[in-house]
mmCIF file of C-alpha atoms and ligand atoms in Angstrom:
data_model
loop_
_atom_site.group_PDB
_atom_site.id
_atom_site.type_symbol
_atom_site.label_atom_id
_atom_site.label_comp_id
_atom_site.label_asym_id
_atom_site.label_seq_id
_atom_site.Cartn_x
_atom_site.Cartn_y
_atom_site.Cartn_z
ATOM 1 C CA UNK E 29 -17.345 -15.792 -24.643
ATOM 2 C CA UNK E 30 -18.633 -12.242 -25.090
ATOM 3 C CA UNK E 31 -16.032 -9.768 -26.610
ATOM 4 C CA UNK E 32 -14.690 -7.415 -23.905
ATOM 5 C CA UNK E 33 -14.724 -4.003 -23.663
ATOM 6 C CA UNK E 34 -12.382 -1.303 -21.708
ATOM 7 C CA UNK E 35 -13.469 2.042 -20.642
ATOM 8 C CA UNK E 36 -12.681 4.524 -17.645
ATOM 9 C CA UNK E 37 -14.026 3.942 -14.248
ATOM 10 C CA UNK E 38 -17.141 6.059 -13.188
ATOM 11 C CA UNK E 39 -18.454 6.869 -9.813
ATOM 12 C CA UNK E 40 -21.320 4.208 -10.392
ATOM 13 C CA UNK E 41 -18.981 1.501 -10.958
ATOM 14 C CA UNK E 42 -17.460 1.543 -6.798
ATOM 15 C CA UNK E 43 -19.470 -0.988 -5.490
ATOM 16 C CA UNK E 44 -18.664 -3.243 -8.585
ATOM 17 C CA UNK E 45 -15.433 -2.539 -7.790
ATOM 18 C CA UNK E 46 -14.706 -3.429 -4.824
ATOM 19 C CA UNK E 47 -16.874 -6.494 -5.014
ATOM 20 C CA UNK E 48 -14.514 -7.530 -7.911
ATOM 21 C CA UNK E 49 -11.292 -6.913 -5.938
ATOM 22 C CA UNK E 50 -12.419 -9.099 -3.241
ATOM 23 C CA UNK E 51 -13.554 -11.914 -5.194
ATOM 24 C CA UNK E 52 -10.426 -11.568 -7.486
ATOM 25 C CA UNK E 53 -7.897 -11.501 -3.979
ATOM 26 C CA UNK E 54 -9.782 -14.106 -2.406
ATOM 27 C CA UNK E 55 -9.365 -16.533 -5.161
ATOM 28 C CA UNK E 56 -5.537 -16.071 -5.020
ATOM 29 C CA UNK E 57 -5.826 -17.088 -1.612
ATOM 30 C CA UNK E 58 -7.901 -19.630 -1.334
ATOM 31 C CA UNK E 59 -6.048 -21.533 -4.179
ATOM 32 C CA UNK E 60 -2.493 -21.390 -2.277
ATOM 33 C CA UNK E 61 -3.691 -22.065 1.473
ATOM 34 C CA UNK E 62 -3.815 -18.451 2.736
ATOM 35 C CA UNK E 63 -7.102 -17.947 3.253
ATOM 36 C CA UNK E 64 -7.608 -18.803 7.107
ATOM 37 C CA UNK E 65 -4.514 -16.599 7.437
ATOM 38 C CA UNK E 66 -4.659 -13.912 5.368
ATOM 39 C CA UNK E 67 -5.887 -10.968 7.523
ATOM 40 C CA UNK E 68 -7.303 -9.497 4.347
ATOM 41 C CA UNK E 69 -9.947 -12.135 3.140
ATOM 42 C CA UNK E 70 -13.088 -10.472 2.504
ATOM 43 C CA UNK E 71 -14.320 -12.838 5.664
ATOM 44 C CA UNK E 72 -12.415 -10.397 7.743
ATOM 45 C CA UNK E 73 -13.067 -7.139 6.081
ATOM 46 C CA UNK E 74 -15.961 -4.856 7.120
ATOM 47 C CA UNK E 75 -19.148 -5.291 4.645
ATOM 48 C CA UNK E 76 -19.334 -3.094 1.524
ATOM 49 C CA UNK E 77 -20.001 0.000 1.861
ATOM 50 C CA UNK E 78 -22.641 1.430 -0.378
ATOM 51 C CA UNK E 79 -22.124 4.958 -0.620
ATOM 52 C CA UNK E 80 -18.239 6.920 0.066
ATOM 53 C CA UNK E 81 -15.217 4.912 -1.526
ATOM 54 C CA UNK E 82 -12.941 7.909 -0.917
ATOM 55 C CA UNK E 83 -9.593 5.739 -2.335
ATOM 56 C CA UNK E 84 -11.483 5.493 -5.557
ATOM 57 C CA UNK E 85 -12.562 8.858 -5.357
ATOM 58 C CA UNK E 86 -9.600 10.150 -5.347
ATOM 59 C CA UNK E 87 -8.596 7.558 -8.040
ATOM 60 C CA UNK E 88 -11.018 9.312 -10.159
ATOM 61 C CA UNK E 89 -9.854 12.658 -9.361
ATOM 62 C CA UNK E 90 -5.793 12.613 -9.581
ATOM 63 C CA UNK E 91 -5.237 9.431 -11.791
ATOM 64 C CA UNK E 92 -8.324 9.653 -13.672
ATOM 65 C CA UNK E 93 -5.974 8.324 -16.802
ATOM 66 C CA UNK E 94 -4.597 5.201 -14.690
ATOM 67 C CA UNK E 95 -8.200 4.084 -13.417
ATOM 68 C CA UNK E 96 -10.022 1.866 -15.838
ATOM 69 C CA UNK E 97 -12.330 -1.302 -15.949
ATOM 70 C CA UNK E 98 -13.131 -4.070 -18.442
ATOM 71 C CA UNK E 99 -16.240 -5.451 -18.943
ATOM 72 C CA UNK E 100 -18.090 -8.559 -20.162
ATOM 73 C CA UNK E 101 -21.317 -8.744 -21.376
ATOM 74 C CA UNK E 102 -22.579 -5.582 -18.758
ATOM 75 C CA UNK E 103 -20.693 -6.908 -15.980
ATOM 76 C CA UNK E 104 -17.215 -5.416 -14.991
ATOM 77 C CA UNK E 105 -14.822 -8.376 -15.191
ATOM 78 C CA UNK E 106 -11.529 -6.270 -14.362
ATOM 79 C CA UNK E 107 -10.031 -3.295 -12.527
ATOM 80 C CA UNK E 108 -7.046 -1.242 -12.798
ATOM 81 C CA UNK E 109 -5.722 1.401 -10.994
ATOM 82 C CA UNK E 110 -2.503 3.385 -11.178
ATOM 83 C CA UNK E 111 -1.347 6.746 -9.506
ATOM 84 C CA UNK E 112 1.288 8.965 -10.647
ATOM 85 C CA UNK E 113 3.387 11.580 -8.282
ATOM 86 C CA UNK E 114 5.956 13.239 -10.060
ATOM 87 C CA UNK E 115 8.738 10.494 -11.482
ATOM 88 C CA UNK E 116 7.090 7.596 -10.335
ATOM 89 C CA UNK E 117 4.099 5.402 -11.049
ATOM 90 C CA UNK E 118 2.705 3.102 -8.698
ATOM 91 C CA UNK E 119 0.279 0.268 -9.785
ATOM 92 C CA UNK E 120 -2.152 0.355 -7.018
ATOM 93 C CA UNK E 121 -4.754 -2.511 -8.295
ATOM 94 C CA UNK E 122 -4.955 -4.776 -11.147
ATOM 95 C CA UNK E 123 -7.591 -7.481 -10.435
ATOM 96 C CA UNK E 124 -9.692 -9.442 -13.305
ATOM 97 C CA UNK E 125 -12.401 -11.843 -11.979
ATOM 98 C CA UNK E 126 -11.935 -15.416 -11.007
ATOM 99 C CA UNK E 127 -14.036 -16.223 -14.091
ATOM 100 C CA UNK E 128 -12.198 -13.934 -16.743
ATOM 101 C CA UNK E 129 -8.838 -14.811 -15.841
ATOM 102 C CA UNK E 130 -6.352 -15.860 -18.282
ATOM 103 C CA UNK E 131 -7.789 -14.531 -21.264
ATOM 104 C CA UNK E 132 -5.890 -11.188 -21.882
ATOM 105 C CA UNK E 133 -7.504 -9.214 -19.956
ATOM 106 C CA UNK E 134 -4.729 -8.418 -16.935
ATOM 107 C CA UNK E 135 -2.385 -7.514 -20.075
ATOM 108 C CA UNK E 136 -5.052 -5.217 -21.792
ATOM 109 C CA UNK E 137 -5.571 -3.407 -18.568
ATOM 110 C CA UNK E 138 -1.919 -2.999 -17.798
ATOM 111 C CA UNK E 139 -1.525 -1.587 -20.869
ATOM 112 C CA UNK E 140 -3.290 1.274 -20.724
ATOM 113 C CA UNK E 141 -2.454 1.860 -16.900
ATOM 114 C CA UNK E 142 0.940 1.862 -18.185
ATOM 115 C CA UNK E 143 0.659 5.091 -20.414
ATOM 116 C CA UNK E 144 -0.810 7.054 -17.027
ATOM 117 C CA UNK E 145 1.861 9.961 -16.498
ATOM 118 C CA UNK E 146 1.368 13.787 -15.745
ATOM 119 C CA UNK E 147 3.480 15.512 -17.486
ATOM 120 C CA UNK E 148 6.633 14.149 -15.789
ATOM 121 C CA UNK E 149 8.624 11.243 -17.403
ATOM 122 C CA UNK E 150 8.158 8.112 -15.536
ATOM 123 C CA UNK E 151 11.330 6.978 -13.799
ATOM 124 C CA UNK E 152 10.160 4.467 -12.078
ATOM 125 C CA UNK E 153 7.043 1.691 -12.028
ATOM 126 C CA UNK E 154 6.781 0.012 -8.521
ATOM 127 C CA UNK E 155 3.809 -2.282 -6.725
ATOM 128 C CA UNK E 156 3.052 -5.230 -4.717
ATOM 129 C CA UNK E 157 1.581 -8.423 -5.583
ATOM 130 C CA UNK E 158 0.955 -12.088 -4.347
ATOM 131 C CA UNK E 159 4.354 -13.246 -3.408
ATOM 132 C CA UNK E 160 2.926 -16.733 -4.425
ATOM 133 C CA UNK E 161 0.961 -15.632 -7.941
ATOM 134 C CA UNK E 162 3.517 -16.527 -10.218
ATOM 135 C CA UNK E 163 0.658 -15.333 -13.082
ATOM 136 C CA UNK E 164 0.892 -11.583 -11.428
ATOM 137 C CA UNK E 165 4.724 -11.790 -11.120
ATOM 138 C CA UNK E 166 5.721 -12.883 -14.641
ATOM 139 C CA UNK E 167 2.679 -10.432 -16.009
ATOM 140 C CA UNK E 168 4.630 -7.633 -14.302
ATOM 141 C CA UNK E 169 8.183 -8.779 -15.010
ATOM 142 C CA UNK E 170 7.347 -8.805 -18.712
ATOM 143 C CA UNK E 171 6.061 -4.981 -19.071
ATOM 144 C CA UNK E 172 9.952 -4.315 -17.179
ATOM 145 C CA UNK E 173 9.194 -4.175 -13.632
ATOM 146 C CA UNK E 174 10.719 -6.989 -11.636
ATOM 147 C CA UNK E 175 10.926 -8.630 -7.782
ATOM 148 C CA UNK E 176 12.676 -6.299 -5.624
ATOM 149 C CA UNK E 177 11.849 -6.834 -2.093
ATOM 150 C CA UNK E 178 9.826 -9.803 -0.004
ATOM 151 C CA UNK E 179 7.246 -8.089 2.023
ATOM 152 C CA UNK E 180 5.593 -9.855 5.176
ATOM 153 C CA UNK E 181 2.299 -9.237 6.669
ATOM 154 C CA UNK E 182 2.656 -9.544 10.356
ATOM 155 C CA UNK E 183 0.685 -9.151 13.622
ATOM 156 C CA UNK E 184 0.818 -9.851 17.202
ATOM 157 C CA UNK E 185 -1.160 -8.891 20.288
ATOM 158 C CA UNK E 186 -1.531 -5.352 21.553
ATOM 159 C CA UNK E 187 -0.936 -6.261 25.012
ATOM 160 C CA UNK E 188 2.407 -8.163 24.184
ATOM 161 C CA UNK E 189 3.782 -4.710 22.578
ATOM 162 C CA UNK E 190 6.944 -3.531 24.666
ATOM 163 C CA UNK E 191 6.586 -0.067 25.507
ATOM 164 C CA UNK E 192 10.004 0.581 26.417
ATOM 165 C CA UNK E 193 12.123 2.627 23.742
ATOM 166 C CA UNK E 194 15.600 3.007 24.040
ATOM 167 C CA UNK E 195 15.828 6.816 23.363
ATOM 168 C CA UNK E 196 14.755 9.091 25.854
ATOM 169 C CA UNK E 197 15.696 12.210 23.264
ATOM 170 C CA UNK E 198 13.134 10.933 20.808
ATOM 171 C CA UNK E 199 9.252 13.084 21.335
ATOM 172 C CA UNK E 200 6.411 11.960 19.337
ATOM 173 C CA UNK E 201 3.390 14.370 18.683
ATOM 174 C CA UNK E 202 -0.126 13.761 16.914
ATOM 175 C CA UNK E 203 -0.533 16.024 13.867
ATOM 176 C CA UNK E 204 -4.205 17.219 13.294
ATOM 177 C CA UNK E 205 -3.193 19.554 10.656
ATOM 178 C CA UNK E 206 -1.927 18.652 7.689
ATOM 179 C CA UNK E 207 -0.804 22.349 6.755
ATOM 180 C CA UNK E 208 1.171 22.588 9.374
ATOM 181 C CA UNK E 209 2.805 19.576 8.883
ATOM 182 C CA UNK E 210 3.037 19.354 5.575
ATOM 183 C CA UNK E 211 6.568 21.005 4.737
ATOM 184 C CA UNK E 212 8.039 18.635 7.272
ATOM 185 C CA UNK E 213 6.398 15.589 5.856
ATOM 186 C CA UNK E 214 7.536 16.320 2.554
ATOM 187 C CA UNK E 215 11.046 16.825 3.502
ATOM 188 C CA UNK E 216 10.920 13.526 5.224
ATOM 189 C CA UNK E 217 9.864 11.721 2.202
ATOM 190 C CA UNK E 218 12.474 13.670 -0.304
ATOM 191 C CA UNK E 219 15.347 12.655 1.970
ATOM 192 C CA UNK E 220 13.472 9.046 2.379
ATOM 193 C CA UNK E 221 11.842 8.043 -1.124
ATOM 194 C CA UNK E 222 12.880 10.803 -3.419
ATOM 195 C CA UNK E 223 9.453 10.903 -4.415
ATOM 196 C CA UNK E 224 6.861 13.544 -3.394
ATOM 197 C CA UNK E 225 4.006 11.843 -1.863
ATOM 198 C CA UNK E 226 1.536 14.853 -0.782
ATOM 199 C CA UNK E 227 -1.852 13.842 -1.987
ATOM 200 C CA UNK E 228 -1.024 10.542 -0.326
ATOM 201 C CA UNK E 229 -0.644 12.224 2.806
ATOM 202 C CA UNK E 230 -3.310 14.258 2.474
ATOM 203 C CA UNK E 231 -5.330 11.513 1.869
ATOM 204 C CA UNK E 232 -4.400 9.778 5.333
ATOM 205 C CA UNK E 233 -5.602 13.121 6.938
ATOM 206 C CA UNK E 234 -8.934 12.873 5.698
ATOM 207 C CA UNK E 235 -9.404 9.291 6.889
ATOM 208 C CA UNK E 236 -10.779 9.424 10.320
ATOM 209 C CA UNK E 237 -8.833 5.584 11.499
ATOM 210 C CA UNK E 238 -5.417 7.396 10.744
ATOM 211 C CA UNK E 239 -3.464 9.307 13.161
ATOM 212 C CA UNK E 240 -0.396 11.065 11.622
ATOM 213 C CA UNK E 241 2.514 11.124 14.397
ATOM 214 C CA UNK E 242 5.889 13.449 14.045
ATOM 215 C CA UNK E 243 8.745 12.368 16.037
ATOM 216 C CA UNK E 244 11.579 14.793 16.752
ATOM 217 C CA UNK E 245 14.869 14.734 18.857
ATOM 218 C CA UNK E 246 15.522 18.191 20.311
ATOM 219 C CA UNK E 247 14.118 20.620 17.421
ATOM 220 C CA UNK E 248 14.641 17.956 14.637
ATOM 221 C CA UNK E 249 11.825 16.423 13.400
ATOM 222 C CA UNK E 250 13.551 12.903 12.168
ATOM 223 C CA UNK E 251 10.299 10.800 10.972
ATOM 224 C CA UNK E 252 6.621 9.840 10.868
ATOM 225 C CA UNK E 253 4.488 7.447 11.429
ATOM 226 C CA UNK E 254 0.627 6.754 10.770
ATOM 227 C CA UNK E 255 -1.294 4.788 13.146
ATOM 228 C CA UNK E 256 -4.560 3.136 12.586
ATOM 229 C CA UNK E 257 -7.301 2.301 14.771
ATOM 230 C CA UNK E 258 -6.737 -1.267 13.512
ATOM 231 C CA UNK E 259 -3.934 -1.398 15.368
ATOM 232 C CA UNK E 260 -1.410 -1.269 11.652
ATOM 233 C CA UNK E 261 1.431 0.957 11.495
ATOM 234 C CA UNK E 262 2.586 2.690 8.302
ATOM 235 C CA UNK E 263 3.555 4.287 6.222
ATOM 236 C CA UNK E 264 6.502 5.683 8.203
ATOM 237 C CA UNK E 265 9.108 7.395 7.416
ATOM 238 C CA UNK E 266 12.778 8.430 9.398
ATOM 239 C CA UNK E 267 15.471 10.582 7.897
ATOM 240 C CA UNK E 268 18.356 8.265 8.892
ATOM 241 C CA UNK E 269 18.478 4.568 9.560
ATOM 242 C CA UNK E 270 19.526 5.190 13.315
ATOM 243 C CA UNK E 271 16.330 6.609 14.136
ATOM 244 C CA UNK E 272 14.751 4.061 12.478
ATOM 245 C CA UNK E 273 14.195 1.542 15.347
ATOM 246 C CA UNK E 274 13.374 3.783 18.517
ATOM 247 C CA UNK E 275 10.752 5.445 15.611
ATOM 248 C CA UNK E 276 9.165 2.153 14.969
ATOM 249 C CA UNK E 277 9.450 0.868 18.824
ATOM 250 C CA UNK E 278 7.340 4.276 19.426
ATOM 251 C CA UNK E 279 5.102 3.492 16.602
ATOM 252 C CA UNK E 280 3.867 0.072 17.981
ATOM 253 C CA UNK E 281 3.107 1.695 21.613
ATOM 254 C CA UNK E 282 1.150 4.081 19.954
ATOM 255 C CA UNK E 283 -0.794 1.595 17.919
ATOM 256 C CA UNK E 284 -1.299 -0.889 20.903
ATOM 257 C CA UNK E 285 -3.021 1.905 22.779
ATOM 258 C CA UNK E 286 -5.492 2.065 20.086
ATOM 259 C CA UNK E 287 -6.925 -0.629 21.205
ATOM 260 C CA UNK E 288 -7.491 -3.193 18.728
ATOM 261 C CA UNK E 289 -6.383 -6.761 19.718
ATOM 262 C CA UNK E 290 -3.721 -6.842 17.782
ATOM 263 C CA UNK E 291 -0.859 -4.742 16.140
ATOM 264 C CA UNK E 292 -0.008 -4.371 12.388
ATOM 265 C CA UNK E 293 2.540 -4.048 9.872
ATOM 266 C CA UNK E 294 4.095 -5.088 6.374
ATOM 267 C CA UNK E 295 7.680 -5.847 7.065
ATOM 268 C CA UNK E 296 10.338 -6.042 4.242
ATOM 269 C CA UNK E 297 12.533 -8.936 4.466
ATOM 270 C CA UNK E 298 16.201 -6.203 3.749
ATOM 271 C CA UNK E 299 15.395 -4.567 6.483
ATOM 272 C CA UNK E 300 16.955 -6.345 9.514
ATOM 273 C CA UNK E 301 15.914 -3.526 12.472
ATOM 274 C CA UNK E 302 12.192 -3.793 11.639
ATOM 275 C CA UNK E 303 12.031 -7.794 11.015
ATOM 276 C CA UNK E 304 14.124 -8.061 14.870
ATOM 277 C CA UNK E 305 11.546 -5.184 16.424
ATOM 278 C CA UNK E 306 8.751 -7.242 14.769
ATOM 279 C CA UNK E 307 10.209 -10.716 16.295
ATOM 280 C CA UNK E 308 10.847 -8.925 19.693
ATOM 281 C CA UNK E 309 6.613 -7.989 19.437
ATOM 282 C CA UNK E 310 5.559 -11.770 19.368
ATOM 283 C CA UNK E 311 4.338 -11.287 15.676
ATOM 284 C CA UNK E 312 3.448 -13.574 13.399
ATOM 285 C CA UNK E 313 3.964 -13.861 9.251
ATOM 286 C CA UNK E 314 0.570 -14.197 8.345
ATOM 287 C CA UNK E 315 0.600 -13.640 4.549
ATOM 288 C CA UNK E 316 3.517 -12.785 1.912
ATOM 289 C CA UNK E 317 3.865 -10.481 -0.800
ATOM 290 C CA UNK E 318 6.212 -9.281 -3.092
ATOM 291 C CA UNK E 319 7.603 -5.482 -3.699
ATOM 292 C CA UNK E 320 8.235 -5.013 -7.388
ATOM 293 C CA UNK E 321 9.771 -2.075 -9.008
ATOM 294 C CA UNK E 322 11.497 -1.159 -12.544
ATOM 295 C CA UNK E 323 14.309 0.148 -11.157
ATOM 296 C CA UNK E 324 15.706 -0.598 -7.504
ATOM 297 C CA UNK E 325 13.470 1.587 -5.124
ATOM 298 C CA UNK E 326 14.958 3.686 -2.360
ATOM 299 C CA UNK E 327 14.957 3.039 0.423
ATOM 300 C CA UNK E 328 13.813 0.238 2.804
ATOM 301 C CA UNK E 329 15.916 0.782 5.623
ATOM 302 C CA UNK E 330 14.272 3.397 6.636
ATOM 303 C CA UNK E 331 10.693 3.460 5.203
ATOM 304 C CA UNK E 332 7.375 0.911 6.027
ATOM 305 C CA UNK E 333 5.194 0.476 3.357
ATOM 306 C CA UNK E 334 1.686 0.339 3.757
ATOM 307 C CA UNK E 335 -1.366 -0.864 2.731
ATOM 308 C CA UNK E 336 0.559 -2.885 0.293
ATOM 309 C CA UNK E 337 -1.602 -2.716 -2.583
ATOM 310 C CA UNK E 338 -1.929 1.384 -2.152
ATOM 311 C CA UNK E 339 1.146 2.224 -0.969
ATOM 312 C CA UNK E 340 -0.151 5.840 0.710
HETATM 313 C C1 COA D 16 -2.866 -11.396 -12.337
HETATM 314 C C2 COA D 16 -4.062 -11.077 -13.240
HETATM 315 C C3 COA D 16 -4.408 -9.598 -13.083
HETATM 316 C C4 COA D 16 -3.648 -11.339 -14.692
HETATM 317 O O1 COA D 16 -4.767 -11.071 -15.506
HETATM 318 P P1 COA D 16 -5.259 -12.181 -16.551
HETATM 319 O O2 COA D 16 -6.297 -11.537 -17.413
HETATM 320 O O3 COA D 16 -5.661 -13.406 -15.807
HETATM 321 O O4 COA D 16 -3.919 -12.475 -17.334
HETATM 322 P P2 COA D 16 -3.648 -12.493 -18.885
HETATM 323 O O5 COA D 16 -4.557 -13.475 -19.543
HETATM 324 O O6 COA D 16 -3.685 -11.098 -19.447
HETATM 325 O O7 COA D 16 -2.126 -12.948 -18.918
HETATM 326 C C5 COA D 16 -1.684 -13.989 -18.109
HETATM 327 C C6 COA D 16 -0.345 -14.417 -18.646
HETATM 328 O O8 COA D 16 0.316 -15.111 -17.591
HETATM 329 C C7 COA D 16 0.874 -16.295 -18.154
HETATM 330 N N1 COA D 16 1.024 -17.275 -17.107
HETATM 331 C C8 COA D 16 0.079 -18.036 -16.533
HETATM 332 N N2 COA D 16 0.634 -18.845 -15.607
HETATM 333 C C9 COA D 16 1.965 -18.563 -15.587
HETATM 334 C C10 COA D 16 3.092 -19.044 -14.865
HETATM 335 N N3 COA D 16 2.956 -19.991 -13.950
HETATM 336 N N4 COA D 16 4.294 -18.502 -15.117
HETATM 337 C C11 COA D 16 4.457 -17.544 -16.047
HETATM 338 N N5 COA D 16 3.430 -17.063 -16.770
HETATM 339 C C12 COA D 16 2.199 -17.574 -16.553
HETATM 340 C C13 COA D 16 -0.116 -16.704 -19.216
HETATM 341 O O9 COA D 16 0.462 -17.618 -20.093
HETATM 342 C C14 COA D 16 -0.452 -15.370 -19.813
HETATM 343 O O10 COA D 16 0.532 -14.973 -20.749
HETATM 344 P P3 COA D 16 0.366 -15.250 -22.328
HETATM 345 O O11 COA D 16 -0.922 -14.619 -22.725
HETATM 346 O O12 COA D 16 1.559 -14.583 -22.935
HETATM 347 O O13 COA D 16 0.354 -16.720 -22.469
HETATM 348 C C15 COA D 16 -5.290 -11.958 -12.891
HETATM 349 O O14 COA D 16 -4.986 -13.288 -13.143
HETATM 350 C C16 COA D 16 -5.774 -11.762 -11.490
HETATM 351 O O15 COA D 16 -6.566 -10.861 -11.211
HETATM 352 N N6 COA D 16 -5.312 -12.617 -10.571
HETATM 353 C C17 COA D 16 -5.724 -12.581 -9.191
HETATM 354 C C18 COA D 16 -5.396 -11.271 -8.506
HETATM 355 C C19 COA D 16 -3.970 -10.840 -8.682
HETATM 356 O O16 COA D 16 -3.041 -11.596 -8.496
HETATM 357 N N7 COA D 16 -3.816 -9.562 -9.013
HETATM 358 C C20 COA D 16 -2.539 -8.923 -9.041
HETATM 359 C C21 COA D 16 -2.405 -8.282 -7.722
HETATM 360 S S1 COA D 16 -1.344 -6.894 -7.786
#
């Protein structure tokens, strides 16, 4: 076996990348039965793109420090990358190839994601991983950050979506701007998450399948939601828990009327309102994962995670 090397990630590298990732994730799921389920087997995904991997542009640009790959004899044989916004750190990708797994270098690669901050001290390390992978889980429960939360992919049909909600007070309204919007969104995620999450969201507004939606009773803006032209909902946001299921109710009308056959959405098993609106859609668990954080994260009750492995 060839000795390994780590360095940073470089623009070049993308395509590798990706490739990598979806090798790496489809391996986990073909070896415990999810891969005819799994909505995110590389069978299912669109084909890889060769030029604009914004994600990992912006990886390279904000988190430059958390983004780094190791490589085998020329070939890149594992990826991490972590972001960083204000307190907290959030391990968006770790991935080492089918081939070059078990040999050191997940923990190598963690290692050096791990010393990513800006300035801030870290308060708190969070991601998501394979709920069945017990090599991810124990990797990440022995560098202090340990299962918090189950997380379940779900998904029914559009057309089975009930468009009743059972506020009339509550408005919704599509955002185009994020400048206008953006004082409101960060409030919602200080009263939410405690974290600031502003590149994030400026992030969703420069990707064209996103639709960022406000909802409001009277004057009050009380949440958000984004919408994809997938049909998957999240992240989303509400200010208080009672909100929380006439917000998510609204969220799934607005995503069936994108179109897509089916509707979308990672639900986490302590929150009871969005596993019963999720039962009341027809959907189905469809693949499993696992929230894990170093110190209990706020606050599930009234915030949907998504995509998993990002968390935008
Ligand atoms: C998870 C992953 C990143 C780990 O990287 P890796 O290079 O294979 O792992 P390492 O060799 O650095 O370490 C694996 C450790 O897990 C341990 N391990 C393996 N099976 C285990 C089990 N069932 N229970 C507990 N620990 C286990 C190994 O013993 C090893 O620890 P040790 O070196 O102290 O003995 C890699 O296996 C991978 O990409 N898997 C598929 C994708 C994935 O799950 N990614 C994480 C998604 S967030």
């Amino acid at each position: 076996m060839s000795d390994v090397s780590y360095r940073k990630a470089k623009v070049e590298d993308f395509p590798e990348i990706l490739a990598l990732i979806r090798s790496s994730f489809d391996g986990v799921l073909r070896e415990h039965g999810f891969f005819d389920t799994s909505p995110f087997a590389s069978s299912k995904l669109p084909a890889i793109p060769q030029q604009g991997f914004p994600w990992f542009e912006m990886g390279l640009k904000e988190d430059n420090e958390g983004f780094w790959v190791a490589e085998v004899g020329g070939e890149i044989a594992g990826i991490t990358l972590s972001w960083v916004r204000g307190s907290l750190w959030y391990l968006a990708h770790l991935f080492v190839s089918p081939a070059h797994q078990g040999l050191n270098i997940g923990q190598n690669l963690m290692e050096r994601a791990m010393k990513h901050h800006k300035g801030h001290a870290i308060t708190n390390r969070a991601l998501v991983t394979f709920a069945y992978n017990p090599v991810s889980i124990s990797l990440y429960a022995r560098h202090g950050i340990y299962p918090r939360e189950p997380l379940y992919w779900m998904e029914g049909p559009s057309q089975q979506v009930k468009a009743e909600v059972s506020s009339t007070k509550l408005r919704d309204e599509k955002i185009e701007d994020f400048e206008k919007a953006r004082g409101i969104l960060n409030r919602i995620d200080e009263l939410t998450l405690g974290y600031p999450r502003e590149k994030n969201h400026e992030f969703l507004f420069r990707t064209p399948s996103a639709r960022c939606y406000l909802f409001s009773t009277g004057k009050e803006p009380v949440g958000y939601a984004y919408v994809w032209q997938s049909g998957r909902v999240g992240p989303l946001a509400t200010v208080s828990h009672e909100t929380f299921r006439d917000v998510l109710r609204s969220a799934f009308r607005l995503a069936a009327a994108e179109g897509a056959a089916n509707v979308g959405i990672a639900a986490t098993g302590s929150n009871e309102q969005l596993m019963q609106v999720a039962l009341e859609q027809r959907m189905r668990i469809l693949d499993t994962y696992l929230f894990m954080s170093s110190k209990p994260f706020p606050n599930f009750a009234n915030y949907v995670l998504y995509p998993t492995g990002a968390m935008l």
